[in-house]
Coordinates of C-alpha atoms in Angstrom, one line a residue:
X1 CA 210.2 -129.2 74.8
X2 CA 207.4 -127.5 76.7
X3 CA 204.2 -128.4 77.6
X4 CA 200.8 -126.2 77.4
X5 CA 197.4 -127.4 79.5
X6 CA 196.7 -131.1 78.7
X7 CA 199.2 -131.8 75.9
X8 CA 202.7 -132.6 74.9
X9 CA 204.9 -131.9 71.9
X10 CA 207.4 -133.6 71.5
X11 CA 210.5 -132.0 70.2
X12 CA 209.9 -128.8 71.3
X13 CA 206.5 -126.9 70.3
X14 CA 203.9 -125.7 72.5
X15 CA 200.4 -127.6 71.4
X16 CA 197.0 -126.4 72.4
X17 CA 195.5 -127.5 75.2
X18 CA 193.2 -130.6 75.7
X19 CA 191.4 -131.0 79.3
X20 CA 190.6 -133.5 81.2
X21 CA 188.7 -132.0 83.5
X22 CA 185.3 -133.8 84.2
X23 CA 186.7 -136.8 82.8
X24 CA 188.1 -139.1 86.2
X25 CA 189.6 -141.8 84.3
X26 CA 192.2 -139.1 82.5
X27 CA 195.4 -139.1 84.7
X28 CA 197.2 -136.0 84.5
X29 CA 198.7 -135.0 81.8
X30 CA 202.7 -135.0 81.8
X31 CA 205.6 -134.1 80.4
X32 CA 206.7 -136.3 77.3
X33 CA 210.3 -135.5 75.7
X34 CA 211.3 -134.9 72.2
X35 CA 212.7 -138.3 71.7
X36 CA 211.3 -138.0 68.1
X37 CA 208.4 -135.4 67.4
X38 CA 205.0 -137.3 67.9
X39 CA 202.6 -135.5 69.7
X40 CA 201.1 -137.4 73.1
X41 CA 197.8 -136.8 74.5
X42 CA 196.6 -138.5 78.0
X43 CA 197.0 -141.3 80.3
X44 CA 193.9 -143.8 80.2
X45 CA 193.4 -146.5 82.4
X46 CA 191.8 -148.4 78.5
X47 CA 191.9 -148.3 75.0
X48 CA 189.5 -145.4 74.0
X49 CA 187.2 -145.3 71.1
X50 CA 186.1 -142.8 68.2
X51 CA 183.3 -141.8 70.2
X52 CA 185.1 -141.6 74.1
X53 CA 187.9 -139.0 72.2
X54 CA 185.4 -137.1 70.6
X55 CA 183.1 -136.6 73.8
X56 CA 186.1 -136.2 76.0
X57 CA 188.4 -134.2 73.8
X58 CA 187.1 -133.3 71.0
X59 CA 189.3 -135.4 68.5
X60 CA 188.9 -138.4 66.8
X61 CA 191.4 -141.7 67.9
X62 CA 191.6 -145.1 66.4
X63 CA 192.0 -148.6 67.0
X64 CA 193.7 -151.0 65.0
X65 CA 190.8 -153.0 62.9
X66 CA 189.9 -148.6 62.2
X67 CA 193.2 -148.1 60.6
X68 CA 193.5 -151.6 58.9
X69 CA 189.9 -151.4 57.5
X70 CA 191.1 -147.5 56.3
X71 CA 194.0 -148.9 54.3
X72 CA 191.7 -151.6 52.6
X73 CA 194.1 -154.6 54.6
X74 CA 191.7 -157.1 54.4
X75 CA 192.0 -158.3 51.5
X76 CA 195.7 -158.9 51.8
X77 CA 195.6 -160.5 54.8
X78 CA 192.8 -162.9 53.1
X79 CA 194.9 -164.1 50.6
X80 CA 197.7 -164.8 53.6
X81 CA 199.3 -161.4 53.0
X82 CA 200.4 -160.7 56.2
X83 CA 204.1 -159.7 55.8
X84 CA 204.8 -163.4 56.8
X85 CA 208.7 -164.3 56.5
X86 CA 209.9 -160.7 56.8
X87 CA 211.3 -158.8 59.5
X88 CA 210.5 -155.5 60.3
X89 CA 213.4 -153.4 61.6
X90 CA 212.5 -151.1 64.6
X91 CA 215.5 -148.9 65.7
X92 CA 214.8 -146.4 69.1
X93 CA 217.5 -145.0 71.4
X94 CA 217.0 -146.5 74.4
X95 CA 214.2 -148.3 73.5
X96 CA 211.7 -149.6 76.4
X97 CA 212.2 -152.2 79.0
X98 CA 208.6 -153.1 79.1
X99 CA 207.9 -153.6 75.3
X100 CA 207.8 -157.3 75.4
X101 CA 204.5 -157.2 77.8
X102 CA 203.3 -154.2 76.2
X103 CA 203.0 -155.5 73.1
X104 CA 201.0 -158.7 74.6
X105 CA 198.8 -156.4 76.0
X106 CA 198.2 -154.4 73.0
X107 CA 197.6 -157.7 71.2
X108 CA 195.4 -159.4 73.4
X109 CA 193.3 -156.4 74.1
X110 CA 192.9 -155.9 70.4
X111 CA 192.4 -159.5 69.2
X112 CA 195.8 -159.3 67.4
X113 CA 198.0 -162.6 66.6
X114 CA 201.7 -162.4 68.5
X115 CA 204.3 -161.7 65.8
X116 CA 205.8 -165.0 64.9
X117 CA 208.8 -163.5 66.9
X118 CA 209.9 -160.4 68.7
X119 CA 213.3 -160.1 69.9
X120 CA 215.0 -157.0 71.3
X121 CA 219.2 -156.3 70.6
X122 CA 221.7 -153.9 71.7
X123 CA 224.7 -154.5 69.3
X124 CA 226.1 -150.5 69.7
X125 CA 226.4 -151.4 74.2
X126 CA 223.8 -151.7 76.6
X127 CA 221.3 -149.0 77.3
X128 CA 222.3 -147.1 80.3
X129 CA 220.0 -146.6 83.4
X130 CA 217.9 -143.3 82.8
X131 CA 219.3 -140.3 84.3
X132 CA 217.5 -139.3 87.6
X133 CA 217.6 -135.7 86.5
X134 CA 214.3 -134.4 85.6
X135 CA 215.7 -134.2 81.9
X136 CA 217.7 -137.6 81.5
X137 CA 214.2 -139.1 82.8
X138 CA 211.8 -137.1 81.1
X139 CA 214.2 -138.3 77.9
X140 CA 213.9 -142.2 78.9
X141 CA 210.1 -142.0 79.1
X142 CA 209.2 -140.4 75.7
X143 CA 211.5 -143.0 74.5
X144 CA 209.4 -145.8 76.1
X145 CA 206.1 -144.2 74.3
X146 CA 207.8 -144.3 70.8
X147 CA 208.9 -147.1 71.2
X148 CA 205.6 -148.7 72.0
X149 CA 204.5 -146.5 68.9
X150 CA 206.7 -148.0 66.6
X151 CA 206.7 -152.0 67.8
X152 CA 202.9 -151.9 67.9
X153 CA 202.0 -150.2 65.2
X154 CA 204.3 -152.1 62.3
X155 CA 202.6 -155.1 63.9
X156 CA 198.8 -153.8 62.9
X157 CA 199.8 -153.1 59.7
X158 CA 202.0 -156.8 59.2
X159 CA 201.0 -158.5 61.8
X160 CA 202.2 -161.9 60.3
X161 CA 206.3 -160.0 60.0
X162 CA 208.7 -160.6 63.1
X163 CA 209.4 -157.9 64.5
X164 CA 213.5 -156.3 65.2
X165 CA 213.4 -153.6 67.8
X166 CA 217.3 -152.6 67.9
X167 CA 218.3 -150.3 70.7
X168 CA 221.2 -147.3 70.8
X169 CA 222.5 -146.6 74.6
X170 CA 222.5 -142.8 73.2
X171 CA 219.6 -140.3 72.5
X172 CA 218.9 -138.3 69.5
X173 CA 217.8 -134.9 69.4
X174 CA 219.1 -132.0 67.1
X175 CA 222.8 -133.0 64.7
X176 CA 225.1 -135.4 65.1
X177 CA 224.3 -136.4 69.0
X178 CA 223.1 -139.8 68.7
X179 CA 223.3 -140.5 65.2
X180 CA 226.7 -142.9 65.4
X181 CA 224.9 -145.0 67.4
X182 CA 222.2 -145.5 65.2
X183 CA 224.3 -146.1 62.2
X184 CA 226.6 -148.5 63.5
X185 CA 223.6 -150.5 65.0
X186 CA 221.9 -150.4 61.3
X187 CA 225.1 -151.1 59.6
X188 CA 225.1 -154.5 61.8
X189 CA 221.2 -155.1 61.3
X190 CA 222.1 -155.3 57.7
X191 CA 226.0 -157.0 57.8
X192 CA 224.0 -159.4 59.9
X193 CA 221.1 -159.9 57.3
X194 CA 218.3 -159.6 60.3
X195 CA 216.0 -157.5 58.7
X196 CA 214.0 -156.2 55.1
X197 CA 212.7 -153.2 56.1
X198 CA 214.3 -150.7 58.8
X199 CA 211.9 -147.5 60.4
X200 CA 213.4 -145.0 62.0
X201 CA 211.2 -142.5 63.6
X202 CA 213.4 -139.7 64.5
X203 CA 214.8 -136.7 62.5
X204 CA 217.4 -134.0 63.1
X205 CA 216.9 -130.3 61.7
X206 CA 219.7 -129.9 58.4
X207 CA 221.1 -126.7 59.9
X208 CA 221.4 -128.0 62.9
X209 CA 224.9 -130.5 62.2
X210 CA 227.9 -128.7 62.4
X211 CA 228.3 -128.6 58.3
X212 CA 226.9 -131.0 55.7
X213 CA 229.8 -132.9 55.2
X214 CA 229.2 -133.8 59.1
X215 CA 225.6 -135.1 57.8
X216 CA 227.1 -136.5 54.9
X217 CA 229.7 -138.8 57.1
X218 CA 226.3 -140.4 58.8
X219 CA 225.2 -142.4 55.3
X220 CA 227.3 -145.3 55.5
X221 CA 224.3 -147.4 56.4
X222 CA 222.3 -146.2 53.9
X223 CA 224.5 -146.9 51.3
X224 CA 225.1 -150.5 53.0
X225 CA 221.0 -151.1 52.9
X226 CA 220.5 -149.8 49.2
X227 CA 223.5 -152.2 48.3
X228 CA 221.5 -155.4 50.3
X229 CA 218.2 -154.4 48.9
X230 CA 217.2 -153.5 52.3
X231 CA 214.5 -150.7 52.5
X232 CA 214.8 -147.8 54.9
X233 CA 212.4 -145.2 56.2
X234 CA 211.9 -141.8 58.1
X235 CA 209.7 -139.8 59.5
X236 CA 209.7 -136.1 58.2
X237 CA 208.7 -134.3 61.6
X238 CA 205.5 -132.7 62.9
X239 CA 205.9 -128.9 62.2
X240 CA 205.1 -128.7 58.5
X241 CA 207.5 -126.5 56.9
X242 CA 209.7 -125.8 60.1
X243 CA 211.9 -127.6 62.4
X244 CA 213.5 -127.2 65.5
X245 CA 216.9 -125.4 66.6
X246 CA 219.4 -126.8 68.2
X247 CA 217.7 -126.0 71.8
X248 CA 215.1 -128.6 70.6
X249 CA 212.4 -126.0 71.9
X250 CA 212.6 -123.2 69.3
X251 CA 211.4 -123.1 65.6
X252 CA 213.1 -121.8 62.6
X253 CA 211.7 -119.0 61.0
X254 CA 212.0 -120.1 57.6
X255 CA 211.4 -123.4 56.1
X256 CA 213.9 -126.3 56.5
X257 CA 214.0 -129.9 57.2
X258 CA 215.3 -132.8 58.4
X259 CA 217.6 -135.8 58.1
X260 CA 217.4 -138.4 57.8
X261 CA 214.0 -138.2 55.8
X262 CA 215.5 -135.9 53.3
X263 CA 218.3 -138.7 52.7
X264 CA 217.4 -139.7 48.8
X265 CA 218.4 -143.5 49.8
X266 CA 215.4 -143.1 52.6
X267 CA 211.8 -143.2 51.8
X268 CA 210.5 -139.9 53.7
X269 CA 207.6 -140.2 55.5
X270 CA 204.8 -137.1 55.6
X271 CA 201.5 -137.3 57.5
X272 CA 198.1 -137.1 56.3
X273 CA 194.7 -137.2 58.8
X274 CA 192.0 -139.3 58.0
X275 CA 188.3 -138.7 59.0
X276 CA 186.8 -142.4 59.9
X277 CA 183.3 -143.8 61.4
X278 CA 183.5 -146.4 64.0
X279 CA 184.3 -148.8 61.7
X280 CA 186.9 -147.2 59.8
X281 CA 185.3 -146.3 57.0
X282 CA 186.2 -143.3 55.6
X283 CA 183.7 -140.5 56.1
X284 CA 185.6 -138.2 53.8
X285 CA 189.6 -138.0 51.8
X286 CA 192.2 -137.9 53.6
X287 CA 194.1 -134.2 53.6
X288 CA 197.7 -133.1 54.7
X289 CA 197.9 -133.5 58.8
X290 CA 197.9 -129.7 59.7
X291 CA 195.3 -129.6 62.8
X292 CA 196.7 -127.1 65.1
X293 CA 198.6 -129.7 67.1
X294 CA 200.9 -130.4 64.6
X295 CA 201.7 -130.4 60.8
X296 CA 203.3 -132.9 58.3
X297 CA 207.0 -132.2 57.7
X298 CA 208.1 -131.1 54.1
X299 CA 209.8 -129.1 52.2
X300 CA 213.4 -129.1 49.8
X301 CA 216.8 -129.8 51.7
X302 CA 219.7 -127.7 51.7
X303 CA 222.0 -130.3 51.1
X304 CA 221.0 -132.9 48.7
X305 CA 220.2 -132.3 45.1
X306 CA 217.2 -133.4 43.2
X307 CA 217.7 -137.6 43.0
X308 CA 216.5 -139.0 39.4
X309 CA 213.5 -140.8 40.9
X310 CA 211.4 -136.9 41.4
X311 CA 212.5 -135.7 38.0
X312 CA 208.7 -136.0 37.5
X313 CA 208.1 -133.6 39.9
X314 CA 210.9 -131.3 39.4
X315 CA 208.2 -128.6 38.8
X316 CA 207.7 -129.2 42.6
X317 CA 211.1 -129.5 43.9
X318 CA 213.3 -127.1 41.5
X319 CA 216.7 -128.8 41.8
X320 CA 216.4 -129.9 45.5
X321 CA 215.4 -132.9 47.1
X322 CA 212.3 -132.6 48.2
X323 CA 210.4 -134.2 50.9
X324 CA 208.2 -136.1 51.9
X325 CA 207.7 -139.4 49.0
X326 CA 204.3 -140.7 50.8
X327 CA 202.2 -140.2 53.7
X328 CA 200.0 -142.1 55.8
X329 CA 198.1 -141.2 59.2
X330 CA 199.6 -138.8 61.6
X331 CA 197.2 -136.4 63.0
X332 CA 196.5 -135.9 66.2
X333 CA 192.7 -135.6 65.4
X334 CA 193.2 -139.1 64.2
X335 CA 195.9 -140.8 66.6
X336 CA 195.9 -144.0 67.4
X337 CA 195.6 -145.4 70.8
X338 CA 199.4 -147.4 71.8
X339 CA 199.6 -149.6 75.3
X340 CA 203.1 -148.4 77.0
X341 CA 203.5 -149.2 80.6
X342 CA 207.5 -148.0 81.2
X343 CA 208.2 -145.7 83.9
X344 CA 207.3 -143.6 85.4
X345 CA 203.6 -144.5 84.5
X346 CA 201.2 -144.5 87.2
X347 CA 200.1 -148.0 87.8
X348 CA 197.2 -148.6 85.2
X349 CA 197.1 -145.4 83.7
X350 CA 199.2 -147.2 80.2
X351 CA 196.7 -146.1 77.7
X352 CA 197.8 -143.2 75.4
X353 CA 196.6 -141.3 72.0
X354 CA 199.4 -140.9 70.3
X355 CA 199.9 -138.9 66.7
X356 CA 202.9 -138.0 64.3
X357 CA 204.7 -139.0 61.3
X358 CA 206.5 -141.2 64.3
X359 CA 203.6 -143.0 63.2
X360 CA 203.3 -143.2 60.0
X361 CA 206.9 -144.5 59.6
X362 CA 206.3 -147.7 61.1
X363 CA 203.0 -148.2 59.8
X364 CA 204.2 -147.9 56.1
X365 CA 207.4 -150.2 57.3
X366 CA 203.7 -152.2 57.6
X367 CA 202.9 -152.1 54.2
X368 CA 206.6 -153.2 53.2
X369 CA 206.9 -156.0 54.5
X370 CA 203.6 -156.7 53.2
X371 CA 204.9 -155.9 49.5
X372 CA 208.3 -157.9 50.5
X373 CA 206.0 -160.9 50.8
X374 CA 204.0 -160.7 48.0
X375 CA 206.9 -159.8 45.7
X376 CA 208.7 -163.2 47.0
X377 CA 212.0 -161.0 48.0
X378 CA 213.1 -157.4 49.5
X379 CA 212.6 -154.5 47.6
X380 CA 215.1 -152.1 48.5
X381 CA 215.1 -148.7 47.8
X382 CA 211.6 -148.1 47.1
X383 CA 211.3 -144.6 45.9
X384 CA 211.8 -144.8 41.8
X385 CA 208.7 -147.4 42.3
X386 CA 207.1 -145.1 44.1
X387 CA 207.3 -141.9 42.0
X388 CA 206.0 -144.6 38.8
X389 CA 203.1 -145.8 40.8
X390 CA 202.6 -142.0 41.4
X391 CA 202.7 -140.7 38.0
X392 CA 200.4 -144.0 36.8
X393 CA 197.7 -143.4 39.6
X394 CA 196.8 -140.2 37.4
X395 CA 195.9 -142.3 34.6
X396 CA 195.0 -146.1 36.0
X397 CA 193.6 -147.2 38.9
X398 CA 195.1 -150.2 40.0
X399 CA 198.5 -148.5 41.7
X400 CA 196.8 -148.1 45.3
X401 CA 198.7 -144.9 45.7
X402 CA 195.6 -142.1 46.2
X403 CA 196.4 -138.4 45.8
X404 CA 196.2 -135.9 48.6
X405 CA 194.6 -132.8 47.2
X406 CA 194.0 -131.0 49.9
X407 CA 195.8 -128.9 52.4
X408 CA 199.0 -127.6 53.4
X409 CA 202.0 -127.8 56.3
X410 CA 202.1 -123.9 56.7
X411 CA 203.3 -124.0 60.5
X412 CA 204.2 -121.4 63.3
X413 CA 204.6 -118.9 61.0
X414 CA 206.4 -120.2 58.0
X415 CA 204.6 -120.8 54.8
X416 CA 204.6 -124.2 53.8
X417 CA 203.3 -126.1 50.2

């Protein structure tokens, strides 16, 4: 990963610069690894507004009642649909030893109830002390910040769910590295029964496992969670129609992408930025997140075929699975502000603005919990509902899936959709 001015991309891309100069409650910037692909902007001593990011840095970033007004919440959580007596499955490498007080922070600051619980596991082995080299470090922290990303953010969306953040002692960056981890410590979430809806916001290049029958060896807990009607999600990536190398720092030239979004048991997450007013109303439709920061991953994998659920869209996808299902907020114009307070944060400086489909993940693990509730059980694998509501939204307008019309995920040169 590298870093340009004010800004950092995580997993590998150089961003343009945002800077802070003039502005004395910015801390300076700093490095944030490529634990999963969100993008990270600032240090803040508070919770900025609309209006502080777009007189400070020319972006727009939102608070929780924004994004819940956005996505029309209210009336859901009137009627006591609040994702109540659901758990929403969080898995990070690492994870963050602060997240139990960051997440009281972010609550209280934000008026937000306490999940009914929170509790923190480690079934794979404990999570080693961070590395003091600059890398092992560097790794640890971006870590902290999804994690923060990822507990908070399910909560805004269900804030009435109990929260699951499961933790691998082994990072994930490009094939197989830490993927065993992760899918041993799913496969006991769901032999345990301790969760209905697992997010997972991180992603590893298809070209970049050794073959795809190494990918192919990693499904087991997929397969385990379709069979126990428990829903799993991914996050597609932030460089539209690219991806990174193995070296985590350079691009492909040609479009790819990754696993384990493009996994047809997974419901792949894409990114879309909104344009909201203070209150989060929205000021115009939402388009595919492509704002120069970063882009929605999508595109057709190169080593699953077209499932039956996008035989709709086959016109699309050719005989490839393509990528993502749904989208929700991920721009960087249009992050969201996330309380993390790990090290090696300065003291006070805990306040961040943080963007990706890192974000979106969670959120929509959100909304299925929500749906969990309302339907009285778990729904599972998701994605043949989702590609009906999709094809009835053209015709009736009760399906609350809106079409994204505008845009692309062109990125660094390759030429996206």
């Amino acid at each position: 990963m590298v870093v340009a001015g004010g800004i950092a991309a995580l997993g590998g891309t150089a961003a343009v610069a945002i800077p802070a100069s003039g502005v004395a409650t910015v801390a300076a910037m700093r490095l944030i690894p490529a634990s999963a692909g969100h993008v990270l902007v600032g240090q803040l001593t508070f919770p900025p507004t609309t209006a502080y990011c777009q007189a400070n840095f020319g972006i727009n970033c939102y608070q929780p009642f924004q994004m819940q007004k956005a996505y029309d919440l209210a009336p859901l959580f009137g009627q006591g649909i609040t994702g109540k007596g659901r758990t929403i499955v969080i898995v990070d490498a690492f994870g963050s030893p602060t997240i139990q007080s960051d997440l009281t922070t972010f609550d209280t600051t934000f008026g937000l109830p306490a999940p009914p619980s929170f509790k923190v596991i480690q079934p794979v082995g404990a999570v080693p002390p961070c590395s003091a080299d600059p890398f092992g470090a560097a790794d640890c922290e971006g870590w902290g910040v999804e994690t923060s990303l990822d507990v908070e953010w399910s909560h805004v969306m269900a804030p009435g769910a109990n929260i699951l953040l499961v933790e691998t002692p082994s990072s994930e960056t490009e094939g197989v590295q830490g993927f065993p981890d992760i899918v041993a410590a799913e496969n006991y979430v769901i032999n345990h029964h301790l969760g209905d809806v697992i997010s997972q916001s991180f992603a590893a290049t298809e070209q970049t496992f050794p073959s795809a029958q190494s990918l192919l060896a990693l499904r087991s807990s997929f397969i385990n969670a379709a069979l126990n009607r428990v829903t799993v999600l991914a996050a597609t990536g932030d460089a539209g129609a690219t991806n990174y190398e193995s070296d985590t720092s350079t691009l492909y030239p040609y479009p790819v992408i990754a696993w384990p979004a493009s996994d047809p048991l997974v419901t792949a997450l894409g990114g879309t930025q909104l344009n909201l007013d203070a209150n989060g109303n929205h000021i115009s439709p939402d388009v595919v997140w492509n704002d120069g920061y970063g882009a929605g991953g999508g595109g057709l994998s190169t080593v699953f075929s077209r499932p039956l659920f996008q035989i709709g869209v086959r016109g699309v996808v050719g005989n490839q699975r393509g990528v993502p299902d749904i989208s929700m907020s991920a721009a960087v114009n249009g992050g969201v502000d996330v309380y993390d307070s790990s090290p090696p944060y300065s003291a006070g400086n805990f306040w961040h603005i943080v963007g990706g489909t890192s974000e979106a993940s969670p959120e929509f693990a959100g909304i299925v919990a929500l749906a969990d509730q309302a339907a009285g059980h778990r729904l599972g694998d998701i994605n043949p509902a989702l590609y009906l509501l999709g094809a009835l939204s053209k015709h009736v307008p009760w399906t609350g899936i809106v079409d994204v019309t505008s845009g692309n995920n062109s990125f660094a040169g390759v030429t996206g959709y």
